[in-house]
Amino acid sequence: MSQPLQVENVRLVDRLSSKKAALGTLYLTATHVIFVENAPDTRKETWILHSQISTIEKQATTATGCPLLIRCKNFQLLQLIIPQERDCHDVYISLIRLARPVKYEELYCFSFNPKLDKEEREQGWMLIDLSEEYKRMGLPNNYWQLSDVNRDYRVCDSYPTELYVPKSATAHIIVGSSKFRSRRRFPALSYYYKDNHASICRSSQPLSGFSARCLEDEQMLQAIRKANPGSDFIYVVDTRPKLNAMANRAAGKGYENEDNYSNIKFQFIGIENIHVMRSSLQKMLEVCELQSPSMSDFLWGLENSGWLRHIKAIMDAGIFIAKAVSEEGASVLVHCSDGWDRTAQVCSVASLLLDPHYRTLKGFMVLIEKDWISFGHKFNHRYGNLDGDPKEISPVIDQFIECVWQLMEQFPCAFEFNERFLIHIQHHVYSCQFGNFLCNSQKERQELKIQERTYSLWAHLWKNRADYMNPLFRADHSQTRGTLRLPTTPCNFMYKFWSGMYNRFEKGLQPRQSVTDYLMAVKEETQQLEEELEALEERLKKIQKVQLNHTKVKSKPSEPSKHSGFSTSDNSTANTPQDYSGNMKSFPSRSPSQGDEDSALILTQDNLKSSDPDLSANSDQESGVEDLSCRSPSGGECAPSEDSGKDRDSDEAVFLTA
Amino acid sequence: MPLQRFHYRNLLLGEHDVPLTCIEQIVTVNDHKRKQKVLGPNQKLKFNPTELIIYCKDFRIVRFRFDESGPESAKKVCLAIAHYSQPTDLQLLFAFEYVGKKYHNSATKINGIPSGGGSGAVGGSNQKTPFFETYSDWDREIKRTGASGWRVCSINEGYMISTCLPEYFVVPSSLADQDLKIFSHSFVGRRMPLWCWSHSNGSALVRMALIKDVLQQRKIDQRICNAITKSHPQRSDVYKSDLDKTLPNIQEIQAAFVKLKQLCVNEPFEETEEKWLSSLENTRWLEYVRAFLKHSAELVYILESRHLSVVLQEEEGRDLSCIVASLVQVMLDPHFRTITGFQSLIQKEWVMAGYQFLDRCNHLKRSEKESPLFLLFLDATWQLLEQYPAAFEFSETYLAVLYDSTRISLFGTFLFNSPHQRVKQSTKKSAKRDYFSRVLW
């Protein structure tokens, strides 16, 4: 791949109106597919990372050329028409190879260089610290301790080395229990609820078969129960459908027998397996891809895909656990089969419901670091980073991310971050641009020396956090503090189709304006005005002081200087409310003295656009500030601002591609 | 509904208040005898009810238990509610009885200018909502849109030509009053072409009823179209859109609405949750909302990009036309996305254009004419609001309040079938109050 492949006169088809196609040049580099439009005024570029490519389909040649369909893991769909069959074949063959690397070293993160020095990179990796997180939970304490039983991954190679276990669980018990669990994933702490000592623990299924028992495993569960003095039982939640769990017994696996374990309450909460989820997503994406679906095609297709039903199942399990912990004060042990897919989903949803910290920007990174990365969610297999078994691929973390979005829709003030944050995380799970999500376990990442050779996504997101803030976030809102309470009774309207994710590259299907961006702009503006007010007040004070001195010196009031001093302040106070009420109509009508702040505002807008070149392509919305400036709600009635002519079609005519 | 949101309360009503006009159906139940009866206006009740269930038009179900009340008085209450909630005469509606001091300010309002009103508080604009009851309101609208070649016509002063048209409306300048008078006989309900709005490129939006006179049809149609062409600065052609042929009819819309209500209100969630999307699809409500939006968007394209004037044709020109004419204007003119503008649009294309609020809202419970076209329009506007959240001065709540207002009957705005009926009813001797005093805006 030393020489980039280049094909001219390629057409990029607009999926919504097949008549519109952009003519341009297609480039294949070592890391990206790049399409550059010929149109001289825009030269619009579309960049696709090879790691984002999910499938490549060569369709039958037509009179106009040879169509090539590229489906991406971030739900982008690219339809290219290449004039020559031979070129199309070359592109196809190259892409197949490029999209399916066989070695980690081929992935983008090993060549990606954000121009940070070594120290900055190291600091980036230190941003999220799990030992800090366990401290925040209130650990270690009288009931829980850090165990070194898994030092050097001696007990379980898919677990982290640092784990919290009940104090009464000896190394003997842990090792014994691990031998009775699939892939030796013994029960360990995921979340500790310090208000009432209840905890969420996670493991894999027990190797119980039809009748097998393990004393140490029974003791392990007993120890978890004892670590919570407030409750005399623990819940054991098996997140598989009962039928699946029973089938596992035939293979010597299965689930806990209530008779063998003292004081457990066993509960099935059926979430389907990765294969069902994979095909469900497939069905839903087929609906998303329909050219011009009728209302019935869309709604029936969406329902038949079962996707929202699966989302609900995950949410229900999370809600059950959060309630058990916060309301019943009972600890919960969660498992599925291996305890790295459904268990990760459910534990993290429950933690998110229970703890407002996980609803902040940093807290959410910690949550993913804890329940997904450290506990050995198989990122490489699930998201097909390296060429592998297609049956291992499944949208497990995508579903978790959607659960968070569904919660954000229900509790718009409870999350510090916005939808864009979720979308960017989803993008980077697949992009392989950062090292965080590489490999299948902590152990593998350590062997690859990921932290020395790649950069951390969390530092990148944190640096650009201004883009990810939810302007509606209210940390002190009564519903934001503490547990998010969701109704357990059935409800028709709760789970919605997330077009912001699955159709996010279909500009025509997205809302044309973003409330979040507007609010963010208003918030920024308000802050600046407040700062300005403060500065002016300070100046006023100074002037008054000077004047006072002046008066003292002269020992006689000096009328003109006093007057001018006050007139400055008068102007400023008179200006502020006027600007304020005019905010909605004409933003930039501000005093020239603010030049500096103005450019600062523009800078942040720039950041917003450039922080993620791969992602910016999907945003067709006008940037908040710019658009507010040309909004004149009462038509010709209010005084038009200088640039009221801009964005005419977006504001004057509300078009629909219904 | 999201669990965390910014709640607005309808300030006109308490949480458990149900206006009589908002009652859809009254069901009385007796647990012991296992009996249940839907109560009509002049019916008898043979058992003492233990429970009263009121199904409301605003999608609520209110249930009252009579476990601790006297059986006779419970029965009395039920019969009284049944009786008063289903009046037979317009004059019996609550609005005619109600005297709200707050709203009693007739002197200024008779001239079509409300004092105070709900408008204008936002954005510091103190504009009044024009009612389009006067010559000058229409004249101002012509000037606002920059329409040349159009004039205000006053041949219907005193409702001399038609009782379902406003007294003043706008017609092509080249059509003389005398001709219009003659043509008017050929139109259903004498509803001749009404100008709605003009694009800045000169293309006009016009609505009219069908020409029933078959012999004259071609000729009159030709004359009208020529006149509209003449009023276009570029002399562009006229694009005719037959709404009866392209859009669902009012019965279909009503049927969809009944199903939607059934789904949202009446059925237990346990049964609908799994099949929610397909059940929703089954009502066809969303499909219809989409059909109206899609058709309006096509007309927007014709007006704006093809520079053609558009004529909306419909049997009587006072049902589907109201929705389409309004949506096209909301899409094209930012003025109509302000509160004042939106209200003036409703005045212009619904109230004054003779949308039959009385029949379509079914205030008098003669169900065969009921159809929720106004709600469909509000729903379509809400869909636009979802797409362009920053383009509208008002919120979702405002739209909901407008819908509630059709059910409260405190105001005269959404109570009548035509402006003429409003005038007639409020000057009747039996009418105790002057209705102009209570407009919603």
Short mmCIF file of C-alpha atoms in Angstrom, two decimals, chain A residues 345-604:
data_model
loop_
_atom_site.label_atom_id
_atom_site.label_comp_id
_atom_site.label_asym_id
_atom_site.label_seq_id
_atom_site.Cartn_x
_atom_site.Cartn_y
_atom_site.Cartn_z
CA GLN A 345 -24.46 -3.63 29.44
CA VAL A 346 -26.62 -4.25 32.47
CA CYS A 347 -24.05 -3.33 35.13
CA SER A 348 -23.25 -0.06 33.41
CA VAL A 349 -26.91 0.87 32.85
CA ALA A 350 -27.62 0.18 36.53
CA SER A 351 -24.59 2.23 37.64
CA LEU A 352 -25.67 5.08 35.42
CA LEU A 353 -29.14 5.05 36.98
CA LEU A 354 -27.75 4.91 40.51
CA ASP A 355 -24.88 7.35 40.46
CA PRO A 356 -24.99 10.91 39.09
CA HIS A 357 -21.20 10.85 38.75
CA TYR A 358 -21.49 8.51 35.78
CA ARG A 359 -23.76 11.04 34.12
CA THR A 360 -20.94 13.58 33.94
CA LEU A 361 -18.46 13.74 31.11
CA LYS A 362 -15.58 12.28 33.06
CA GLY A 363 -17.75 9.89 35.02
CA PHE A 364 -19.05 8.38 31.81
CA MET A 365 -15.52 7.76 30.59
CA VAL A 366 -14.76 6.08 33.89
CA LEU A 367 -17.84 3.92 33.57
CA ILE A 368 -16.80 2.63 30.16
CA GLU A 369 -13.25 2.16 31.38
CA LYS A 370 -14.51 0.12 34.33
CA ASP A 371 -17.35 -2.05 33.09
CA TRP A 372 -16.20 -2.48 29.50
CA ILE A 373 -12.49 -1.99 29.04
CA SER A 374 -11.13 -3.31 32.32
CA PHE A 375 -13.54 -6.22 32.66
CA GLY A 376 -12.51 -7.65 29.31
CA HIS A 377 -15.28 -6.80 26.91
CA LYS A 378 -14.01 -8.25 23.65
CA PHE A 379 -13.77 -5.07 21.62
CA ASN A 380 -11.66 -6.63 18.91
CA HIS A 381 -14.06 -9.50 18.29
CA ARG A 382 -17.31 -7.60 18.73
CA TYR A 383 -16.41 -4.68 16.50
CA GLY A 384 -14.30 -6.56 14.00
CA ASN A 385 -11.20 -4.43 14.30
CA LEU A 386 -9.03 -7.24 13.00
CA ASP A 387 -10.20 -9.73 10.43
CA GLY A 388 -11.95 -12.46 12.34
CA ASP A 389 -15.03 -14.61 12.78
CA PRO A 390 -18.03 -12.59 11.56
CA LYS A 391 -20.21 -14.47 14.04
CA GLU A 392 -18.35 -12.79 16.88
CA ILE A 393 -19.41 -9.34 15.70
CA SER A 394 -22.32 -7.76 17.55
CA PRO A 395 -23.43 -4.23 18.48
CA VAL A 396 -23.12 -4.75 22.23
CA ILE A 397 -21.69 -1.38 23.23
CA ASP A 398 -23.82 0.33 20.59
CA GLN A 399 -26.83 -0.91 22.50
CA PHE A 400 -25.46 0.43 25.75
CA ILE A 401 -24.79 3.79 24.13
CA GLU A 402 -28.34 3.82 22.85
CA CYS A 403 -29.67 3.03 26.32
CA VAL A 404 -27.86 6.14 27.54
CA TRP A 405 -29.43 8.17 24.77
CA GLN A 406 -32.88 6.85 25.61
CA LEU A 407 -32.27 7.93 29.21
CA MET A 408 -31.11 11.35 28.05
CA GLU A 409 -34.38 11.72 26.18
CA GLN A 410 -36.24 10.94 29.39
CA PHE A 411 -34.04 13.06 31.64
CA PRO A 412 -32.76 15.94 29.52
CA CYS A 413 -31.26 17.78 32.49
CA ALA A 414 -29.57 14.83 34.15
CA PHE A 415 -26.58 14.38 31.88
CA GLU A 416 -23.60 16.67 31.64
CA PHE A 417 -22.84 15.48 28.11
CA ASN A 418 -24.86 15.65 24.92
CA GLU A 419 -25.79 13.33 22.09
CA ARG A 420 -22.67 14.25 20.12
CA PHE A 421 -20.51 12.83 22.89
CA LEU A 422 -22.21 9.46 22.55
CA ILE A 423 -21.97 9.52 18.78
CA HIS A 424 -18.27 10.30 18.89
CA ILE A 425 -17.60 7.52 21.36
CA GLN A 426 -19.47 5.08 19.13
CA HIS A 427 -17.44 6.29 16.18
CA HIS A 428 -14.16 5.71 17.97
CA VAL A 429 -15.09 2.26 19.21
CA TYR A 430 -14.80 1.35 15.54
CA SER A 431 -12.28 3.90 14.27
CA CYS A 432 -9.19 2.38 15.95
CA GLN A 433 -7.76 5.88 15.95
CA PHE A 434 -7.09 5.70 19.67
CA GLY A 435 -5.76 2.77 21.65
CA ASN A 436 -8.47 2.57 24.31
CA PHE A 437 -10.71 0.03 22.64
CA LEU A 438 -8.08 -2.19 21.11
CA CYS A 439 -7.82 -5.91 21.87
CA ASN A 440 -10.05 -8.20 23.89
CA SER A 441 -8.60 -7.73 27.36
CA GLN A 442 -6.38 -5.69 29.62
CA LYS A 443 -3.72 -8.35 29.36
CA GLU A 444 -3.54 -8.14 25.57
CA ARG A 445 -3.36 -4.36 25.72
CA GLN A 446 -0.51 -4.54 28.16
CA GLU A 447 1.39 -6.99 26.00
CA LEU A 448 0.96 -4.70 23.02
CA LYS A 449 2.16 -1.73 25.08
CA ILE A 450 -0.83 0.23 23.89
CA GLN A 451 -0.23 3.14 26.24
CA GLU A 452 3.27 3.67 24.95
CA ARG A 453 2.38 3.41 21.30
CA THR A 454 -1.02 5.05 20.95
CA TYR A 455 -3.05 7.94 22.30
CA SER A 456 -6.03 7.95 24.61
CA LEU A 457 -9.47 8.89 23.33
CA TRP A 458 -10.50 10.18 26.75
CA ALA A 459 -7.86 12.92 26.66
CA HIS A 460 -8.96 13.87 23.17
CA LEU A 461 -12.63 14.09 24.20
CA TRP A 462 -11.74 15.95 27.37
CA LYS A 463 -9.73 18.48 25.45
CA ASN A 464 -12.73 19.17 23.24
CA ARG A 465 -15.24 18.94 26.06
CA ALA A 466 -16.84 22.24 25.10
CA ASP A 467 -18.37 20.39 22.14
CA TYR A 468 -19.91 17.77 24.34
CA MET A 469 -21.60 19.82 27.04
CA ASN A 470 -25.32 19.58 27.53
CA PRO A 471 -26.56 23.12 28.11
CA LEU A 472 -29.61 21.79 29.93
CA PHE A 473 -27.57 19.94 32.54
CA ARG A 474 -28.59 20.91 36.05
CA ALA A 475 -26.53 19.17 38.66
CA ASP A 476 -28.78 20.45 41.40
CA HIS A 477 -32.09 19.47 39.86
CA SER A 478 -34.08 17.24 42.18
CA GLN A 479 -34.39 14.59 39.50
CA THR A 480 -30.74 14.81 38.60
CA ARG A 481 -29.42 14.09 42.04
CA GLY A 482 -29.41 10.49 43.14
CA THR A 483 -31.10 7.64 41.36
CA LEU A 484 -32.96 8.16 38.12
CA ARG A 485 -36.34 6.60 38.64
CA LEU A 486 -38.05 5.02 35.72
CA PRO A 487 -41.49 3.51 35.80
CA THR A 488 -41.59 -0.26 35.75
CA THR A 489 -45.12 -0.31 34.42
CA PRO A 490 -45.47 -0.69 30.67
CA CYS A 491 -45.41 2.47 28.67
CA ASN A 492 -45.91 2.98 24.99
CA PHE A 493 -43.81 5.98 24.35
CA MET A 494 -40.60 5.36 26.16
CA TYR A 495 -38.20 3.98 23.59
CA LYS A 496 -37.75 5.85 20.36
CA PHE A 497 -35.88 5.29 17.15
CA TRP A 498 -32.55 7.10 17.34
CA SER A 499 -32.24 8.70 13.94
CA GLY A 500 -29.42 10.90 15.24
CA MET A 501 -27.31 7.73 15.34
CA TYR A 502 -28.55 5.33 12.70
CA ASN A 503 -29.41 7.90 10.08
CA ARG A 504 -26.89 10.47 11.07
CA PHE A 505 -25.28 10.66 7.66
CA GLU A 506 -28.62 11.16 5.99
CA LYS A 507 -28.75 14.89 6.31
CA GLY A 508 -32.21 15.00 4.83
CA LEU A 509 -33.57 12.89 7.66
CA GLN A 510 -32.12 14.95 10.47
CA PRO A 511 -33.61 17.96 12.15
CA ARG A 512 -32.27 20.97 10.30
CA GLN A 513 -31.36 22.84 13.41
CA SER A 514 -29.84 21.77 16.69
CA VAL A 515 -31.34 23.12 19.87
CA THR A 516 -28.27 22.07 21.78
CA ASP A 517 -26.00 24.21 19.65
CA TYR A 518 -28.29 27.20 19.98
CA LEU A 519 -28.51 26.87 23.72
CA MET A 520 -24.78 26.41 23.96
CA ALA A 521 -24.25 29.60 21.97
CA VAL A 522 -26.70 31.50 24.15
CA LYS A 523 -25.00 30.18 27.25
CA GLU A 524 -21.58 31.18 26.03
CA GLU A 525 -22.87 34.58 25.09
CA THR A 526 -24.45 35.06 28.49
CA GLN A 527 -21.24 34.10 30.17
CA GLN A 528 -19.28 36.55 28.11
CA LEU A 529 -21.72 39.31 28.85
CA GLU A 530 -21.47 38.55 32.53
CA GLU A 531 -17.71 38.66 32.35
CA GLU A 532 -17.93 41.92 30.50
CA LEU A 533 -20.28 43.28 33.10
CA GLU A 534 -17.84 42.31 35.79
CA ALA A 535 -14.96 43.96 33.95
CA LEU A 536 -16.95 47.12 33.46
CA GLU A 537 -18.01 47.20 37.07
CA GLU A 538 -14.40 46.90 38.05
CA ARG A 539 -13.50 49.69 35.70
CA LEU A 540 -16.25 51.78 37.12
CA LYS A 541 -14.90 51.20 40.60
CA LYS A 542 -11.44 52.21 39.45
CA ILE A 543 -12.74 55.31 37.78
CA GLN A 544 -14.67 56.23 40.88
CA LYS A 545 -11.59 55.65 42.97
CA VAL A 546 -9.44 57.78 40.69
CA GLN A 547 -12.11 60.35 40.75
CA LEU A 548 -12.30 60.21 44.50
CA ASN A 549 -8.55 60.74 44.67
CA HIS A 550 -8.92 63.44 42.15
CA THR A 551 -11.57 65.07 44.23
CA LYS A 552 -9.40 64.75 47.30
CA VAL A 553 -6.48 66.31 45.57
CA LYS A 554 -8.51 69.06 44.12
CA SER A 555 -10.65 69.13 47.24
CA LYS A 556 -13.40 70.28 44.97
CA PRO A 557 -15.83 68.25 42.85
CA SER A 558 -14.81 68.22 39.25
CA GLU A 559 -18.01 68.09 37.26
CA PRO A 560 -16.86 67.09 33.78
CA SER A 561 -14.74 64.11 34.83
CA LYS A 562 -17.43 62.81 37.11
CA HIS A 563 -19.90 63.13 34.35
CA SER A 564 -17.80 61.26 31.87
CA GLY A 565 -17.15 58.56 34.43
CA PHE A 566 -20.81 57.99 34.92
CA SER A 567 -21.68 58.18 31.31
CA THR A 568 -19.41 55.21 30.62
CA SER A 569 -21.21 53.18 33.16
CA ASP A 570 -24.54 54.42 31.92
CA ASN A 571 -23.71 53.31 28.46
CA SER A 572 -22.69 49.92 29.55
CA THR A 573 -25.69 49.27 31.68
CA ALA A 574 -27.97 50.71 29.09
CA ASN A 575 -26.37 48.56 26.47
CA THR A 576 -26.50 45.33 28.30
CA PRO A 577 -30.24 44.92 28.63
CA GLN A 578 -30.71 46.10 25.12
CA ASP A 579 -28.32 43.52 23.80
CA TYR A 580 -29.93 41.02 25.97
CA SER A 581 -33.46 41.50 24.77
CA GLY A 582 -32.12 41.64 21.29
CA ASN A 583 -30.27 38.39 21.79
CA MET A 584 -32.89 36.36 20.10
CA LYS A 585 -32.94 38.54 17.07
CA SER A 586 -29.51 39.81 16.38
CA PHE A 587 -26.64 38.39 18.25
CA PRO A 588 -23.67 40.27 16.95
CA SER A 589 -25.00 43.76 17.49
CA ARG A 590 -22.44 44.28 20.18
CA SER A 591 -20.18 47.08 21.09
CA PRO A 592 -16.88 47.18 19.27
CA SER A 593 -14.98 47.22 22.53
CA GLN A 594 -15.56 43.52 22.70
CA GLY A 595 -13.48 42.63 19.72
CA ASP A 596 -11.34 40.23 21.69
CA GLU A 597 -14.18 38.27 23.10
CA ASP A 598 -15.83 38.07 19.76
CA SER A 599 -12.88 36.42 18.18
CA ALA A 600 -12.69 34.07 21.14
CA LEU A 601 -16.20 32.99 20.39
CA ILE A 602 -15.35 32.36 16.80
CA LEU A 603 -12.39 30.31 17.88
CA THR A 604 -14.53 27.99 19.91
#
